[in-house]
mmCIF file of C-alpha atoms in Angstrom:
data_model
loop_
_atom_site.group_PDB
_atom_site.id
_atom_site.type_symbol
_atom_site.label_atom_id
_atom_site.label_comp_id
_atom_site.label_asym_id
_atom_site.label_seq_id
_atom_site.Cartn_x
_atom_site.Cartn_y
_atom_site.Cartn_z
ATOM 1 C CA UNK A 162 -43.718 21.300 22.664
ATOM 2 C CA UNK A 163 -41.970 24.047 24.609
ATOM 3 C CA UNK A 164 -43.973 26.919 26.043
ATOM 4 C CA UNK A 165 -42.698 30.466 25.698
ATOM 5 C CA UNK A 166 -43.388 33.587 27.711
ATOM 6 C CA UNK A 167 -44.926 36.752 26.359
ATOM 7 C CA UNK A 168 -41.469 38.346 26.617
ATOM 8 C CA UNK A 169 -40.558 36.495 23.411
ATOM 9 C CA UNK A 170 -43.202 38.464 21.484
ATOM 10 C CA UNK A 171 -43.241 42.147 20.731
ATOM 11 C CA UNK A 172 -45.930 44.447 22.121
ATOM 12 C CA UNK A 173 -48.222 43.930 19.108
ATOM 13 C CA UNK A 174 -48.253 40.182 19.563
ATOM 14 C CA UNK A 175 -46.137 39.544 16.488
ATOM 15 C CA UNK A 176 -43.185 37.205 16.436
ATOM 16 C CA UNK A 177 -39.770 38.812 16.578
ATOM 17 C CA UNK A 178 -37.947 38.387 13.263
ATOM 18 C CA UNK A 179 -34.374 37.420 12.529
ATOM 19 C CA UNK A 180 -32.864 39.392 9.648
ATOM 20 C CA UNK A 181 -31.327 36.402 7.865
ATOM 21 C CA UNK A 182 -33.589 33.512 8.912
ATOM 22 C CA UNK A 183 -37.027 33.013 7.363
ATOM 23 C CA UNK A 184 -39.601 30.982 9.275
ATOM 24 C CA UNK A 185 -43.163 30.101 8.364
ATOM 25 C CA UNK A 186 -44.441 32.942 10.552
ATOM 26 C CA UNK A 187 -42.474 35.470 8.455
ATOM 27 C CA UNK A 188 -44.678 34.738 5.434
ATOM 28 C CA UNK A 189 -47.640 36.902 4.460
ATOM 29 C CA UNK A 190 -50.609 36.507 6.809
ATOM 30 C CA UNK A 191 -52.829 35.369 3.935
ATOM 31 C CA UNK A 192 -50.513 32.501 2.946
ATOM 32 C CA UNK A 193 -52.115 29.092 3.512
ATOM 33 C CA UNK A 194 -50.178 26.258 5.150
ATOM 34 C CA UNK A 195 -51.081 22.582 5.298
ATOM 35 C CA UNK A 196 -49.766 20.743 8.356
ATOM 36 C CA UNK A 197 -49.644 17.092 9.280
ATOM 37 C CA UNK A 198 -53.191 16.286 10.388
ATOM 38 C CA UNK A 199 -52.197 14.794 13.741
ATOM 39 C CA UNK A 200 -50.205 17.934 14.551
ATOM 40 C CA UNK A 201 -52.910 20.470 13.730
ATOM 41 C CA UNK A 202 -55.593 18.354 15.442
ATOM 42 C CA UNK A 203 -53.457 18.199 18.589
ATOM 43 C CA UNK A 204 -53.019 21.985 18.563
ATOM 44 C CA UNK A 205 -56.736 22.620 18.060
ATOM 45 C CA UNK A 206 -57.597 20.129 20.797
ATOM 46 C CA UNK A 207 -55.273 21.976 23.190
ATOM 47 C CA UNK A 208 -56.859 25.278 22.173
ATOM 48 C CA UNK A 209 -60.363 23.867 22.628
ATOM 49 C CA UNK A 210 -59.504 22.620 26.098
ATOM 50 C CA UNK A 211 -57.965 25.950 27.094
ATOM 51 C CA UNK A 212 -60.820 28.049 25.654
ATOM 52 C CA UNK A 213 -63.574 25.762 27.000
ATOM 53 C CA UNK A 214 -64.965 24.606 23.639
ATOM 54 C CA UNK A 215 -64.189 24.725 19.926
ATOM 55 C CA UNK A 216 -66.778 27.451 19.369
ATOM 56 C CA UNK A 217 -65.233 29.564 22.136
ATOM 57 C CA UNK A 218 -61.795 29.029 20.574
ATOM 58 C CA UNK A 219 -63.107 30.281 17.223
ATOM 59 C CA UNK A 220 -64.632 33.337 18.892
ATOM 60 C CA UNK A 221 -61.470 34.068 20.877
ATOM 61 C CA UNK A 222 -59.255 33.832 17.766
ATOM 62 C CA UNK A 223 -61.908 35.437 15.522
ATOM 63 C CA UNK A 224 -61.867 32.619 12.945
ATOM 64 C CA UNK A 225 -64.055 29.697 11.910
ATOM 65 C CA UNK A 226 -61.225 28.071 9.942
ATOM 66 C CA UNK A 227 -60.690 25.477 12.655
ATOM 67 C CA UNK A 228 -64.014 23.761 11.872
ATOM 68 C CA UNK A 229 -62.980 23.213 8.244
ATOM 69 C CA UNK A 230 -59.546 21.952 9.241
ATOM 70 C CA UNK A 231 -60.945 19.251 11.493
ATOM 71 C CA UNK A 232 -63.593 18.315 8.926
ATOM 72 C CA UNK A 233 -61.616 18.362 5.654
ATOM 73 C CA UNK A 234 -57.961 18.493 6.764
ATOM 74 C CA UNK A 235 -57.872 21.917 5.176
ATOM 75 C CA UNK A 236 -55.192 24.559 5.248
ATOM 76 C CA UNK A 237 -54.723 27.273 7.835
ATOM 77 C CA UNK A 238 -53.647 30.840 7.133
ATOM 78 C CA UNK A 239 -50.390 32.057 8.625
ATOM 79 C CA UNK A 240 -52.366 34.721 10.467
ATOM 80 C CA UNK A 241 -54.642 32.242 12.249
ATOM 81 C CA UNK A 242 -51.860 29.759 12.893
ATOM 82 C CA UNK A 243 -49.838 32.496 14.597
ATOM 83 C CA UNK A 244 -52.894 33.414 16.672
ATOM 84 C CA UNK A 245 -53.288 29.799 17.756
ATOM 85 C CA UNK A 246 -49.629 29.407 18.704
ATOM 86 C CA UNK A 247 -49.676 32.670 20.657
ATOM 87 C CA UNK A 248 -52.848 31.585 22.450
ATOM 88 C CA UNK A 249 -51.244 28.266 23.377
ATOM 89 C CA UNK A 250 -47.871 29.920 24.134
ATOM 90 C CA UNK A 251 -46.079 27.216 22.129
ATOM 91 C CA UNK A 252 -42.754 27.877 20.449
ATOM 92 C CA UNK A 253 -43.559 28.527 16.785
ATOM 93 C CA UNK A 254 -40.371 26.875 15.549
ATOM 94 C CA UNK A 255 -41.922 23.599 16.679
ATOM 95 C CA UNK A 256 -43.926 23.627 13.435
ATOM 96 C CA UNK A 257 -40.996 24.080 11.045
ATOM 97 C CA UNK A 258 -40.789 20.398 10.117
ATOM 98 C CA UNK A 259 -44.530 19.766 10.456
ATOM 99 C CA UNK A 260 -45.600 21.768 7.403
ATOM 100 C CA UNK A 261 -46.468 19.536 4.444
ATOM 101 C CA UNK A 262 -47.416 22.136 1.855
ATOM 102 C CA UNK A 263 -47.662 25.801 1.045
ATOM 103 C CA UNK A 264 -50.582 25.991 -1.297
ATOM 104 C CA UNK A 265 -52.665 28.516 -3.194
ATOM 105 C CA UNK A 266 -55.932 27.006 -4.419
ATOM 106 C CA UNK A 267 -55.565 23.471 -5.740
ATOM 107 C CA UNK A 268 -51.921 23.810 -6.771
ATOM 108 C CA UNK A 269 -49.183 23.050 -4.267
ATOM 109 C CA UNK A 270 -46.671 25.904 -4.384
ATOM 110 C CA UNK A 271 -44.027 24.234 -2.204
ATOM 111 C CA UNK A 272 -44.106 20.680 -0.889
ATOM 112 C CA UNK A 273 -42.226 19.918 2.342
ATOM 113 C CA UNK A 274 -40.855 23.472 2.691
ATOM 114 C CA UNK A 275 -37.481 23.659 4.422
ATOM 115 C CA UNK A 276 -38.061 26.042 7.301
ATOM 116 C CA UNK A 277 -36.177 27.834 8.663
ATOM 117 C CA UNK A 278 -34.642 29.176 5.459
ATOM 118 C CA UNK A 279 -31.152 30.553 6.032
ATOM 119 C CA UNK A 280 -30.189 33.427 3.743
ATOM 120 C CA UNK A 281 -26.533 32.685 4.564
ATOM 121 C CA UNK A 282 -26.789 29.270 2.895
ATOM 122 C CA UNK A 283 -23.857 29.207 0.403
ATOM 123 C CA UNK A 284 -26.183 27.936 -2.326
ATOM 124 C CA UNK A 285 -28.107 31.196 -2.034
ATOM 125 C CA UNK A 286 -25.039 32.768 -3.650
ATOM 126 C CA UNK A 287 -25.576 30.772 -6.842
ATOM 127 C CA UNK A 288 -29.291 31.603 -6.970
ATOM 128 C CA UNK A 289 -28.806 35.319 -6.383
ATOM 129 C CA UNK A 290 -26.012 35.419 -8.962
ATOM 130 C CA UNK A 291 -28.312 33.932 -11.579
ATOM 131 C CA UNK A 292 -31.182 36.255 -10.625
ATOM 132 C CA UNK A 293 -28.894 39.271 -11.010
ATOM 133 C CA UNK A 294 -27.845 38.026 -14.478
ATOM 134 C CA UNK A 295 -30.059 35.929 -16.767
ATOM 135 C CA UNK A 296 -32.822 35.621 -14.179
ATOM 136 C CA UNK A 297 -35.125 38.201 -12.658
ATOM 137 C CA UNK A 298 -37.791 39.014 -10.101
ATOM 138 C CA UNK A 299 -40.843 40.926 -11.285
ATOM 139 C CA UNK A 300 -44.263 41.990 -10.025
ATOM 140 C CA UNK A 301 -47.218 40.182 -11.549
ATOM 141 C CA UNK A 302 -49.332 42.882 -13.207
ATOM 142 C CA UNK A 303 -52.562 40.988 -12.517
ATOM 143 C CA UNK A 304 -51.902 40.388 -8.795
ATOM 144 C CA UNK A 305 -51.173 42.978 -6.139
ATOM 145 C CA UNK A 306 -47.654 42.781 -4.673
ATOM 146 C CA UNK A 307 -47.022 39.258 -6.018
ATOM 147 C CA UNK A 308 -43.377 38.714 -6.963
ATOM 148 C CA UNK A 309 -42.658 36.103 -9.637
ATOM 149 C CA UNK A 310 -39.267 34.473 -10.163
ATOM 150 C CA UNK A 311 -37.795 33.620 -13.576
ATOM 151 C CA UNK A 312 -34.531 32.193 -14.835
ATOM 152 C CA UNK A 313 -33.546 31.738 -18.501
ATOM 153 C CA UNK A 314 -30.684 29.660 -19.811
ATOM 154 C CA UNK A 315 -29.571 27.968 -23.008
ATOM 155 C CA UNK A 316 -27.638 25.261 -21.141
ATOM 156 C CA UNK A 317 -29.477 22.365 -19.506
ATOM 157 C CA UNK A 318 -26.618 22.033 -17.019
ATOM 158 C CA UNK A 319 -27.305 25.500 -15.625
ATOM 159 C CA UNK A 320 -31.068 24.909 -15.513
ATOM 160 C CA UNK A 321 -30.576 21.649 -13.584
ATOM 161 C CA UNK A 322 -28.242 23.304 -11.092
ATOM 162 C CA UNK A 323 -30.601 26.251 -10.598
ATOM 163 C CA UNK A 324 -33.461 23.861 -9.823
ATOM 164 C CA UNK A 325 -31.292 21.749 -7.498
ATOM 165 C CA UNK A 326 -30.303 24.867 -5.539
ATOM 166 C CA UNK A 327 -33.942 25.995 -5.343
ATOM 167 C CA UNK A 328 -34.974 22.617 -3.914
ATOM 168 C CA UNK A 329 -32.062 22.565 -1.479
ATOM 169 C CA UNK A 330 -33.124 25.881 0.025
ATOM 170 C CA UNK A 331 -36.918 25.961 -0.350
ATOM 171 C CA UNK A 332 -38.167 22.393 -0.838
ATOM 172 C CA UNK A 333 -40.077 20.870 -3.756
ATOM 173 C CA UNK A 334 -41.160 23.977 -5.654
ATOM 174 C CA UNK A 335 -43.857 23.992 -8.317
ATOM 175 C CA UNK A 336 -42.618 25.690 -11.504
ATOM 176 C CA UNK A 337 -43.386 26.024 -15.198
ATOM 177 C CA UNK A 338 -40.825 25.186 -17.873
ATOM 178 C CA UNK A 339 -41.118 27.012 -21.190
ATOM 179 C CA UNK A 340 -38.997 27.343 -24.349
ATOM 180 C CA UNK A 341 -38.528 30.737 -25.924
ATOM 181 C CA UNK A 342 -35.871 32.057 -28.334
ATOM 182 C CA UNK A 343 -33.761 28.889 -27.969
ATOM 183 C CA UNK A 344 -33.713 29.277 -24.179
ATOM 184 C CA UNK A 345 -35.255 27.275 -21.365
ATOM 185 C CA UNK A 346 -37.302 29.452 -19.021
ATOM 186 C CA UNK A 347 -38.060 28.405 -15.466
ATOM 187 C CA UNK A 348 -40.953 30.364 -13.947
ATOM 188 C CA UNK A 349 -41.750 30.049 -10.250
ATOM 189 C CA UNK A 350 -45.242 31.316 -9.544
ATOM 190 C CA UNK A 351 -45.367 31.365 -5.756
ATOM 191 C CA UNK A 352 -44.677 34.728 -4.203
ATOM 192 C CA UNK A 353 -43.028 33.029 -1.219
ATOM 193 C CA UNK A 354 -39.832 32.471 -3.206
ATOM 194 C CA UNK A 355 -39.837 35.951 -4.726
ATOM 195 C CA UNK A 356 -40.397 37.619 -1.355
ATOM 196 C CA UNK A 357 -37.477 35.750 0.187
ATOM 197 C CA UNK A 358 -35.147 36.674 -2.684
ATOM 198 C CA UNK A 359 -36.299 40.288 -2.316
ATOM 199 C CA UNK A 360 -35.527 40.131 1.394
ATOM 200 C CA UNK A 361 -32.031 38.885 0.517
ATOM 201 C CA UNK A 362 -31.542 42.020 -1.588
ATOM 202 C CA UNK A 363 -32.229 40.828 -5.140
ATOM 203 C CA UNK A 364 -33.528 43.540 -7.468
ATOM 204 C CA UNK A 365 -37.259 43.384 -8.241
ATOM 205 C CA UNK A 366 -37.918 44.784 -11.692
ATOM 206 C CA UNK A 367 -35.709 45.714 -14.640
ATOM 207 C CA UNK A 368 -32.112 45.756 -13.446
ATOM 208 C CA UNK A 369 -30.909 47.957 -16.310
ATOM 209 C CA UNK A 370 -33.380 50.681 -15.269
ATOM 210 C CA UNK A 371 -33.095 50.462 -11.475
ATOM 211 C CA UNK A 372 -29.260 50.286 -11.455
ATOM 212 C CA UNK A 373 -28.848 48.724 -7.990
ATOM 213 C CA UNK A 374 -25.838 46.917 -6.547
ATOM 214 C CA UNK A 375 -25.093 43.421 -5.281
ATOM 215 C CA UNK A 376 -27.720 41.874 -2.955
ATOM 216 C CA UNK A 377 -26.838 42.917 0.593
ATOM 217 C CA UNK A 378 -26.764 39.329 1.872
ATOM 218 C CA UNK A 379 -23.801 38.566 -0.423
ATOM 219 C CA UNK A 380 -21.762 41.289 1.284
ATOM 220 C CA UNK A 381 -22.671 39.813 4.694
ATOM 221 C CA UNK A 382 -22.276 36.127 3.815
ATOM 222 C CA UNK A 383 -19.317 33.772 3.799
ATOM 223 C CA UNK A 384 -16.508 33.706 1.258
ATOM 224 C CA UNK A 385 -18.063 30.530 -0.202
ATOM 225 C CA UNK A 386 -21.364 32.330 -0.877
ATOM 226 C CA UNK A 387 -19.466 35.212 -2.516
ATOM 227 C CA UNK A 388 -17.547 32.718 -4.656
ATOM 228 C CA UNK A 389 -20.806 31.050 -5.716
ATOM 229 C CA UNK A 390 -22.345 34.414 -6.615
ATOM 230 C CA UNK A 391 -19.389 35.357 -8.826
ATOM 231 C CA UNK A 392 -19.310 31.920 -10.435
ATOM 232 C CA UNK A 393 -23.005 32.210 -11.332
ATOM 233 C CA UNK A 394 -22.736 35.669 -12.911
ATOM 234 C CA UNK A 395 -19.782 34.564 -15.044
ATOM 235 C CA UNK A 396 -21.705 31.395 -16.030
ATOM 236 C CA UNK A 397 -24.503 33.614 -17.354
ATOM 237 C CA UNK A 398 -22.779 36.770 -18.572
ATOM 238 C CA UNK A 399 -19.063 35.995 -18.782
ATOM 239 C CA UNK A 400 -16.870 34.658 -21.551
ATOM 240 C CA UNK A 401 -13.267 33.587 -22.120
ATOM 241 C CA UNK A 402 -10.911 35.350 -24.542
ATOM 242 C CA UNK A 403 -7.497 34.204 -25.729
ATOM 243 C CA UNK A 404 -5.970 37.035 -27.750
ATOM 244 C CA UNK A 405 -3.205 37.873 -27.185
ATOM 245 C CA UNK A 406 -3.364 36.132 -23.792
ATOM 246 C CA UNK A 407 -6.175 34.463 -21.811
ATOM 247 C CA UNK A 408 -8.641 36.882 -20.230
ATOM 248 C CA UNK A 409 -12.198 36.946 -18.869
ATOM 249 C CA UNK A 410 -14.860 39.500 -19.691
ATOM 250 C CA UNK A 411 -18.328 40.184 -18.296
ATOM 251 C CA UNK A 412 -20.641 42.910 -19.637
ATOM 252 C CA UNK A 413 -23.702 44.683 -18.261
ATOM 253 C CA UNK A 414 -25.881 47.555 -19.534
ATOM 254 C CA UNK A 415 -27.913 50.291 -17.889
ATOM 255 C CA UNK A 416 -30.343 52.865 -19.190
ATOM 256 C CA UNK A 417 -29.322 56.473 -18.641
ATOM 257 C CA UNK A 418 -31.264 59.739 -18.729
ATOM 258 C CA UNK A 419 -30.078 62.969 -20.323
ATOM 259 C CA UNK A 420 -31.394 66.509 -20.223
ATOM 260 C CA UNK A 421 -32.803 68.252 -23.286
ATOM 261 C CA UNK A 422 -29.515 69.945 -24.207
ATOM 262 C CA UNK A 423 -27.638 66.639 -24.016
ATOM 263 C CA UNK A 424 -30.325 64.918 -26.079
ATOM 264 C CA UNK A 425 -29.971 67.523 -28.835
ATOM 265 C CA UNK A 426 -26.219 66.936 -28.973
ATOM 266 C CA UNK A 427 -26.709 63.175 -29.147
ATOM 267 C CA UNK A 428 -29.422 63.493 -31.791
ATOM 268 C CA UNK A 429 -27.350 65.805 -33.989
ATOM 269 C CA UNK A 430 -23.850 64.370 -33.652
ATOM 270 C CA UNK A 431 -24.075 60.787 -32.391
ATOM 271 C CA UNK A 432 -27.238 59.097 -33.647
ATOM 272 C CA UNK A 433 -26.447 59.550 -37.371
ATOM 273 C CA UNK A 434 -23.248 57.505 -36.863
ATOM 274 C CA UNK A 435 -24.901 54.613 -35.019
ATOM 275 C CA UNK A 436 -25.069 51.167 -36.622
ATOM 276 C CA UNK A 437 -28.273 49.145 -36.314
ATOM 277 C CA UNK A 438 -28.255 45.587 -35.001
ATOM 278 C CA UNK A 439 -31.379 43.454 -35.465
ATOM 279 C CA UNK A 440 -32.327 40.541 -33.182
ATOM 280 C CA UNK A 441 -34.449 37.390 -33.806
ATOM 281 C CA UNK A 442 -37.066 38.783 -31.399
ATOM 282 C CA UNK A 443 -37.857 41.560 -33.871
ATOM 283 C CA UNK A 444 -36.431 44.418 -31.835
ATOM 284 C CA UNK A 445 -33.275 46.310 -32.708
ATOM 285 C CA UNK A 446 -30.543 48.401 -31.117
ATOM 286 C CA UNK A 447 -28.552 51.236 -32.622
ATOM 287 C CA UNK A 448 -24.959 51.286 -31.398
ATOM 288 C CA UNK A 449 -21.734 53.276 -31.505
ATOM 289 C CA UNK A 450 -18.413 52.223 -30.033
ATOM 290 C CA UNK A 451 -17.005 54.254 -27.177
ATOM 291 C CA UNK A 452 -13.908 55.068 -29.253
ATOM 292 C CA UNK A 453 -16.001 56.646 -31.994
ATOM 293 C CA UNK A 454 -18.208 58.384 -29.415
ATOM 294 C CA UNK A 455 -15.171 60.052 -27.831
ATOM 295 C CA UNK A 456 -14.033 61.472 -31.157
ATOM 296 C CA UNK A 457 -17.497 62.780 -32.009
ATOM 297 C CA UNK A 458 -18.202 64.452 -28.657
ATOM 298 C CA UNK A 459 -14.732 65.994 -28.395
ATOM 299 C CA UNK A 460 -15.166 67.438 -31.890
ATOM 300 C CA UNK A 461 -18.619 68.732 -30.872
ATOM 301 C CA UNK A 462 -17.067 70.401 -27.812
ATOM 302 C CA UNK A 463 -19.227 68.229 -25.505
ATOM 303 C CA UNK A 464 -16.580 66.979 -23.101
ATOM 304 C CA UNK A 465 -18.892 67.338 -20.095
ATOM 305 C CA UNK A 466 -21.427 65.009 -21.743
ATOM 306 C CA UNK A 467 -18.640 62.578 -22.619
ATOM 307 C CA UNK A 468 -17.466 62.499 -18.986
ATOM 308 C CA UNK A 469 -21.031 61.825 -17.857
ATOM 309 C CA UNK A 470 -21.257 58.810 -20.167
ATOM 310 C CA UNK A 471 -17.836 57.437 -19.230
ATOM 311 C CA UNK A 472 -18.741 57.582 -15.532
ATOM 312 C CA UNK A 473 -22.105 55.854 -16.018
ATOM 313 C CA UNK A 474 -21.025 52.338 -15.102
ATOM 314 C CA UNK A 475 -23.620 49.930 -13.661
ATOM 315 C CA UNK A 476 -23.514 49.944 -9.865
ATOM 316 C CA UNK A 477 -23.826 46.165 -9.974
ATOM 317 C CA UNK A 478 -20.732 45.767 -12.162
ATOM 318 C CA UNK A 479 -18.712 48.188 -10.029
ATOM 319 C CA UNK A 480 -19.523 46.270 -6.839
ATOM 320 C CA UNK A 481 -18.746 42.944 -8.515
ATOM 321 C CA UNK A 482 -15.380 44.360 -9.554
ATOM 322 C CA UNK A 483 -14.688 45.402 -5.956
ATOM 323 C CA UNK A 484 -15.722 41.966 -4.662
ATOM 324 C CA UNK A 485 -13.200 40.287 -6.951
ATOM 325 C CA UNK A 486 -10.429 42.625 -5.794
ATOM 326 C CA UNK A 487 -11.080 42.763 -2.049
ATOM 327 C CA UNK A 488 -12.096 39.178 -1.297
ATOM 328 C CA UNK A 489 -10.216 37.151 -3.917
ATOM 329 C CA UNK A 490 -7.317 39.467 -4.764
ATOM 330 C CA UNK A 491 -8.263 39.324 -8.448
ATOM 331 C CA UNK A 492 -7.349 42.633 -10.065
ATOM 332 C CA UNK A 493 -9.657 43.737 -12.875
ATOM 333 C CA UNK A 494 -10.785 46.822 -14.729
ATOM 334 C CA UNK A 495 -14.170 48.162 -15.780
ATOM 335 C CA UNK A 496 -14.701 50.105 -18.997
ATOM 336 C CA UNK A 497 -17.586 51.719 -20.826
ATOM 337 C CA UNK A 498 -17.464 50.013 -24.225
ATOM 338 C CA UNK A 499 -20.478 51.223 -26.184
ATOM 339 C CA UNK A 500 -23.375 53.673 -26.312
ATOM 340 C CA UNK A 501 -26.745 52.492 -27.596
ATOM 341 C CA UNK A 502 -30.235 53.634 -28.485
ATOM 342 C CA UNK A 503 -32.883 50.954 -27.945
ATOM 343 C CA UNK A 504 -35.971 50.279 -30.049
ATOM 344 C CA UNK A 505 -37.936 52.066 -27.283
ATOM 345 C CA UNK A 506 -35.786 55.206 -27.755
ATOM 346 C CA UNK A 507 -33.988 54.774 -24.450
ATOM 347 C CA UNK A 508 -30.278 55.482 -24.203
ATOM 348 C CA UNK A 509 -28.278 52.517 -22.949
ATOM 349 C CA UNK A 510 -24.642 52.359 -21.850
ATOM 350 C CA UNK A 511 -22.755 49.055 -21.902
ATOM 351 C CA UNK A 512 -19.742 48.449 -19.660
ATOM 352 C CA UNK A 513 -17.404 45.498 -19.301
ATOM 353 C CA UNK A 514 -15.405 44.010 -16.448
ATOM 354 C CA UNK A 515 -12.147 42.499 -17.716
ATOM 355 C CA UNK A 516 -9.705 40.218 -15.868
ATOM 356 C CA UNK A 517 -6.243 40.128 -17.479
ATOM 357 C CA UNK A 518 -2.701 38.952 -16.678
ATOM 358 C CA UNK A 519 -1.536 35.528 -15.616
ATOM 359 C CA UNK A 520 -1.892 35.823 -11.843
ATOM 360 C CA UNK A 521 -5.430 37.231 -11.942
ATOM 361 C CA UNK A 522 -6.782 34.823 -14.551
ATOM 362 C CA UNK A 523 -5.283 31.801 -12.744
ATOM 363 C CA UNK A 524 -6.725 33.057 -9.448
ATOM 364 C CA UNK A 525 -10.152 33.199 -11.047
ATOM 365 C CA UNK A 526 -9.741 29.693 -12.440
ATOM 366 C CA UNK A 527 -8.683 28.176 -9.111
ATOM 367 C CA UNK A 528 -10.580 30.329 -6.593
ATOM 368 C CA UNK A 529 -13.893 30.918 -8.386
ATOM 369 C CA UNK A 530 -14.182 29.216 -11.762
ATOM 370 C CA UNK A 531 -17.215 28.499 -13.902
ATOM 371 C CA UNK A 532 -19.718 25.931 -12.676
ATOM 372 C CA UNK A 533 -20.715 25.468 -16.327
ATOM 373 C CA UNK A 534 -18.481 22.644 -17.539
ATOM 374 C CA UNK A 535 -17.880 23.855 -21.093
ATOM 375 C CA UNK A 536 -16.810 27.348 -19.986
ATOM 376 C CA UNK A 537 -14.465 26.024 -17.311
ATOM 377 C CA UNK A 538 -13.012 23.622 -19.893
ATOM 378 C CA UNK A 539 -12.517 26.492 -22.358
ATOM 379 C CA UNK A 540 -10.733 28.520 -19.686
ATOM 380 C CA UNK A 541 -8.495 25.582 -18.790
ATOM 381 C CA UNK A 542 -7.612 25.038 -22.459
ATOM 382 C CA UNK A 543 -6.760 28.737 -22.840
ATOM 383 C CA UNK A 544 -4.476 28.601 -19.798
ATOM 384 C CA UNK A 545 -2.883 25.353 -20.905
ATOM 385 C CA UNK A 546 -2.173 26.667 -24.390
ATOM 386 C CA UNK A 547 -0.076 29.455 -22.853
ATOM 387 C CA UNK A 548 1.509 27.054 -20.342
ATOM 388 C CA UNK A 549 0.036 29.092 -17.495
ATOM 389 C CA UNK A 550 -1.077 25.990 -15.608
ATOM 390 C CA UNK A 551 1.055 23.429 -13.860
ATOM 391 C CA UNK A 552 0.908 20.015 -15.505
ATOM 392 C CA UNK A 553 -2.255 18.173 -14.511
ATOM 393 C CA UNK A 554 -3.918 21.215 -12.880
#
């Protein structure tokens, strides 16, 4: 164990943090860690010797947890473990591979956690892509500041890959698997995972309301991580078209607010022309195509309102479009395609990102592609049918 000087700590006695590397000491102070018994006993013995006795060590660090640890091989809070390491002046990274469990109560949240966690890990691109599409982060209403993680998919292949990527980055994570509306839902209860995804820039809450862009770590990461992010969002949200030529399309929606004058125009001229679509969940959406909306608002002399709607593209979709162009040289276009009124009386605007023309579609196929086998196969068949692929590609 390597000793460190007080220069490696900031003036408040806290460990200096790296922006893209998560260590055990970056977790919440209340989080409980379970270490290998021989390791924690050795640390407490060193502390006891330095303080003069175990009771003096407890007084000095203002905690009686050390008695329980020696007696029952119990867990130690991050706060008290940091205090102990500071007192001993031992490099905290020494413990990264010594942590057996992160646990809350009797349930193990993460077994053999993989510290340090690197946000630049290319597999983080896949996970963040899924969380910004069919997955989400959300605050538990019954627990203060606890972020839950959820991913929904109707393909077992995507569920398996999501779980494999979670394990590769975090360790053996405890999760619940549920079935709802013909989809498999993976729910990760520990806030450790949610907090780390939040730190990487994933949106916490309803993406269509918050209207935020790509997680910042994707912009800073490698080309491979960017590729994985784009592959994941197309796996979840994208589809392949073949008329008149192969193309790819990905759609996203956002809620939009209007002032009272704009609402009156929409209520009088637009809502009566909306068609209602019902869903198996029991909710419904009223919808009008953007082509019809243009005609109605121009006739109603509401061109300013029309411009506002046409410019209301999701920030996330706009940044994804730019990522395709700048990093992979895949030209694409974004369009507002429909205007909707939800069952909660919120106005929603749907936009699509479309990749057309031989060069761009082939670039997507070869440089990014779908990780979902059936979608990549469908894309290959579409390209082959137009003889856009070399034989055997």
